Each structure stands twice: as C-alpha cells, then as structure tokens.
C-alpha positions as MATLAB code, in Angstrom:
seq = 'QLKVLGITIFAVFCIMQIVVKREIFYTNKGYSALWLALLYILGGISFGATLGGLIANAGIGYLLLFKQNKNLKENLLILGIVILLIGVVLISMAKNKDDKDKGTIKLAGFICVGVAVVFTILSMVKTVPTGHTGVVVSFGKVKDYTYEAGVHFDAPWVQVVKMDNRTQKQTINLMCFSSDIQEVSVIYTLNYQINKENAQTIYRTIGTDYFDLVVNPKISEAVKDVFAKYNAESLIESRATVSKQI';
ca = [
       3.094  -34.667    3.236;
       5.261  -31.738    4.258;
       6.412  -31.210    0.689;
       2.799  -30.979   -0.431;
       2.141  -28.501    2.379;
       5.201  -26.490    1.368;
       4.031  -26.179   -2.219;
       0.526  -25.284   -1.013;
       1.785  -22.542    1.293;
       3.937  -20.945   -1.356;
       1.089  -21.170   -3.877;
      -1.068  -19.280   -1.358;
       1.611  -16.585   -1.175;
       1.538  -16.314   -4.969;
      -2.251  -16.067   -5.121;
      -2.367  -13.435   -2.394;
       0.383  -11.489   -4.168;
      -1.712  -11.379   -7.331;
      -4.872  -10.464   -5.404;
      -3.170   -7.690   -3.449;
      -1.413   -6.153   -6.445;
      -4.144   -7.084   -8.932;
      -1.571   -7.831  -11.593;
       0.602  -10.830  -12.368;
       3.682   -8.901  -13.463;
       4.735   -6.474  -10.755;
       8.125   -5.048  -11.562;
       8.493   -1.548  -10.077;
      10.020   -3.076   -6.917;
      12.166   -5.550   -8.816;
       9.981   -8.604   -8.304;
       6.880  -10.122   -9.881;
       4.247  -12.524   -8.596;
       5.423  -15.155  -11.080;
       9.014  -14.986   -9.854;
       7.824  -15.203   -6.270;
       5.661  -18.202   -7.140;
       8.696  -19.955   -8.627;
      10.735  -19.155   -5.525;
       8.034  -20.448   -3.197;
       7.467  -23.689   -5.086;
      11.198  -24.434   -5.369;
      11.552  -23.738   -1.662;
       8.696  -26.060   -0.850;
      10.282  -28.869   -2.860;
      13.830  -28.292   -1.586;
      13.251  -27.652    2.103;
       9.789  -29.036    2.724;
      11.125  -32.399    3.894;
      11.438  -31.102    7.452;
       9.005  -29.020    9.471;
      11.719  -26.594   10.591;
      12.852  -26.006    7.019;
       9.246  -25.545    5.942;
       8.543  -22.885    8.582;
      11.847  -21.094    7.848;
      11.141  -21.046    4.133;
       7.593  -19.813    4.716;
       9.059  -17.015    6.825;
      11.451  -16.024    4.033;
       8.576  -15.985    1.570;
       6.507  -13.858    3.921;
       9.310  -11.332    4.351;
       9.645  -11.032    0.569;
       5.924  -10.410    0.258;
       6.037   -7.901    3.111;
       8.692   -5.995    1.170;
       6.309   -5.863   -1.775;
       3.199   -4.920    0.174;
       3.601   -2.390    2.973;
       0.021   -2.706    4.227;
       0.454   -4.392    7.604;
      -3.173   -5.534    7.882;
      -3.066   -7.405    4.576;
       0.210   -9.044    5.577;
      -1.316  -10.168    8.876;
      -4.107  -11.873    6.942;
      -1.631  -13.612    4.653;
       0.537  -14.709    7.554;
      -2.568  -15.928    9.392;
      -3.520  -18.129    6.428;
      -0.034  -19.632    6.299;
       0.054  -20.324   10.056;
      -3.437  -21.837    9.883;
      -2.302  -24.253    7.164;
       0.698  -25.264    9.249;
      -1.522  -25.770   12.298;
      -4.008  -27.950   10.403;
      -1.208  -30.146    9.072;
       0.348  -30.496   12.528;
      -2.986  -31.597   13.990;
      -3.473  -34.128   11.196;
       0.114  -35.379   11.644;
      -0.495  -35.949   15.349;
      -2.940  -38.734   14.511;
      -0.122  -40.815   13.029;
       2.335  -40.344   15.878;
       2.841  -42.386   19.025;
       1.526  -41.236   22.379;
       4.848  -39.633   23.338;
       4.907  -37.122   20.463;
       1.199  -36.932   19.768;
       0.351  -34.429   22.511;
       3.221  -32.079   21.720;
       2.507  -31.965   17.982;
      -1.216  -31.494   18.549;
      -0.555  -28.681   21.035;
       1.736  -26.949   18.514;
      -1.004  -27.305   15.915;
      -3.653  -25.720   18.147;
      -1.270  -22.906   19.043;
      -0.773  -22.209   15.330;
      -4.539  -22.166   14.786;
      -4.980  -19.787   17.745;
      -2.283  -17.441   16.440;
      -3.903  -17.512   12.990;
      -7.255  -16.524   14.504;
      -5.627  -13.622   16.395;
      -3.893  -12.381   13.235;
      -7.155  -12.600   11.304;
      -8.974  -10.549   13.959;
      -6.186   -7.951   13.971;
      -6.414   -7.675   10.181;
     -10.079   -6.707   10.610;
      -9.197   -3.642   12.703;
      -8.957   -0.498   10.572;
      -7.640    2.776   12.013;
      -7.938    6.239   10.506;
      -5.793    9.029   12.049;
      -7.160   12.440   13.001;
      -7.403   14.784   10.019;
      -7.803   11.965    7.498;
     -10.617   10.315    5.585;
     -10.540    6.548    5.149;
     -11.401    5.502    1.597;
     -12.556    1.876    1.671;
     -11.228   -0.391   -1.095;
     -12.069   -4.066   -1.596;
     -10.183   -6.054   -4.259;
      -9.334   -2.827   -6.090;
     -12.907   -1.474   -6.058;
     -13.702    1.720   -4.144;
     -16.710    1.275   -1.872;
     -19.503    3.848   -1.664;
     -18.749    4.770    1.958;
     -15.800    6.255    3.849;
     -14.478    6.093    7.409;
     -14.039    9.052    9.725;
     -11.086    9.265   12.105;
     -11.129    6.454   14.656;
     -11.134    2.663   14.895;
     -13.342    0.598   12.570;
     -13.936   -3.076   11.837;
     -14.278   -4.542    8.361;
     -13.472   -7.679    6.384;
      -9.792   -8.729    6.520;
      -9.314   -8.228    2.777;
     -10.657   -4.667    2.862;
      -8.045   -1.939    2.573;
      -8.494    1.567    4.000;
      -6.600    4.277    2.118;
      -5.929    7.283    4.338;
      -6.472   10.589    2.517;
      -4.992   13.598    4.329;
      -7.519   16.423    4.843;
      -5.144   18.704    6.711;
      -3.572   21.800    5.195;
      -0.421   20.729    3.364;
       2.498   22.752    2.051;
       4.640   22.244   -1.022;
       7.599   24.329   -2.167;
       8.720   23.840   -5.768;
      11.501   25.286   -7.920;
      10.529   26.300  -11.438;
      12.275   27.832  -14.441;
      10.215   30.084  -16.737;
      10.649   33.033  -19.133;
       9.592   36.663  -19.009;
       8.078   38.532  -21.948;
      11.558   39.744  -22.985;
      12.824   36.116  -23.082;
      14.767   36.364  -19.853;
      15.085   33.141  -17.889;
      13.578   33.498  -14.438;
      14.115   31.148  -11.508;
      10.985   30.907   -9.373;
      10.492   29.338   -5.975;
       6.792   29.136   -5.141;
       5.048   27.783   -2.104;
       1.515   26.467   -2.147;
      -0.768   25.651    0.762;
      -3.551   23.279   -0.252;
      -6.195   21.073    1.317;
      -8.727   18.534    0.050;
     -12.245   18.429    1.481;
     -13.517   15.293    3.175;
     -16.457   15.228    0.767;
     -14.097   15.043   -2.219;
     -11.554   12.573   -0.797;
     -13.299    9.485   -2.177;
     -13.796   10.996   -5.638;
     -10.188   12.190   -5.784;
      -8.873    8.735   -4.908;
     -11.216    6.998   -7.366;
     -10.406    9.270  -10.306;
      -6.802   10.311   -9.588;
      -5.294    8.338   -6.709;
      -3.080    9.438   -3.848;
      -0.585   11.305   -6.078;
      -3.096   14.027   -6.889;
      -0.614   16.833   -6.178;
       1.978   15.611   -8.681;
      -0.631   14.571  -11.261;
      -3.030   17.526  -11.122;
      -2.114   20.373   -8.761;
       1.560   20.819   -9.614;
       1.088   20.871  -13.428;
      -1.771   23.404  -13.125;
       0.215   25.710  -10.850;
       3.328   25.431  -13.036;
       1.291   26.318  -16.103;
      -0.283   29.309  -14.333;
       3.128   30.589  -13.164;
       4.592   30.375  -16.664;
       1.561   32.061  -18.260;
       1.601   34.997  -15.842;
       5.386   35.488  -15.934;
       5.280   35.572  -19.735;
       3.171   38.780  -19.526;
       5.864   40.765  -17.733;
       9.414   41.681  -18.564;
      12.191   40.884  -16.103;
      12.263   44.368  -14.568;
       8.517   44.687  -14.017;
       8.376   41.238  -12.399;
      10.355   42.599   -9.461;
       8.229   45.751   -9.164;
       4.884   43.935   -9.552;
       5.466   40.951   -7.303;
       2.186   41.343   -5.377;
       0.169   41.722   -8.586;
       1.873   38.715  -10.176;
       1.098   36.632   -7.099;
      -2.602   37.536   -7.231;
      -2.809   36.744  -10.956;
      -1.234   33.327  -10.443;
];
C-alpha cells in the first residue's frame, strides 16, 4: 500500500511540474519533468516500503521541485497535496491496526490533513508590494484584471507576476563608431518606468525581460545612429546636443 502511495505522490510531483512549467522538457536548470518523474517513481518503488522512507523521499522530491520553481505559493500548494495524500493513507491504515497503534496513526493522519489545509489556504494569499502591479496568470493565461499593491485572495493555482512600476535605472557599456570610423566607448545611463495601465500588456506581449528585449536594443541603436553623425572631435564638443538627439 505504501509503495502504491509512493508512486502516486511522485506522479503528482511530475504532473504539477508539467502544469507549472507548461512544458514536458525543461532543461535550462538542468532538469526536466520526465527525469523528475523517473526519479520520483524509482524512489517510490525503492523506499516506499516504510512510511519514514516514503516521507523522506517525498521531501527530497519536493526540494528538487522547489529548486525548479521559485514561486513559494505554488510550492505550498504542491506540498499541501502531498501531505494530504499521506494523511489520507494514514487514516485508512489506522482501520487495519490494533487499538494500541490505531489512535496514534489516525492522529498523525488528521494532523497531516490539517497541515495540508493550512498550506492550501496560504497558497491562496497573494501579495503585491508597493510600487508594483500584480499581473494575474492562471495556467499560463493572463487574466483580464490586475492587482494593486496589497493583500489579495485567489485560487491556489493562480500566479501573480509582480511588475515594477517604480523608476528604474540601468547603466550599460557600448562600443560604437564615429563618422570618421573612430571607435568610441560609451557609458550611458537610462532612467525608465512602465505605467500601471501598460503593465499587463507588456507582460502579455513581451514578458518580464522587457528591458533586455525591447528597451536596450532600441537605445543601443539610437546611440549608434547619432554617434555615426559626428566625428570623434565634435562628439566631445557637442555632448549636450548628442544627448538630446539620442
């Protein structure tokens, strides 16, 4: 019975891994859902003969998944599901035990169920820091509403992506050429900010790496275009004009 539970728990980890990442092969962290599934199932078969081994192996599997998915709320939901399964099995096992062990096993089962309920409730709490907009995502789909700064409640599987609306600063080194083919080393600093009204659209169409994907290439192109209009000597004399043109 414990071996069956072990395989079930590790299969749940695999399914949740696929749901969270929305792809079977996930390799940019060195793991994939398929490899994790194999690890979980082998662990369930090898160590599922004892309850202690089962819980230890489930903990190892959870830690591996936590390394993959840094969203604490989603991990609380996953851990809650695993603990709930363990609690249900303990309660069912108590029916087959003698009176001496029956109460202890049943109590452990109810404790597991209680902890699972607490974790599930905690996974429903969504917080958005001051100066951010919470973009609501459910199973990879962006919802048509956002969260302001504060505490909110939503379904456990809903993820809230925090988009920073504060003024941000980036300093970047760039190599470009003047009109007389002189190599110029440029260090430029950019202050930028995204509006709350555009946060959802930016995440839906670009993602959270909007600076590297959109802003930085546009600024780099503008710097190179403007510097190419001046020779090396006039760049020093016309610094204010060059800055305005960029």
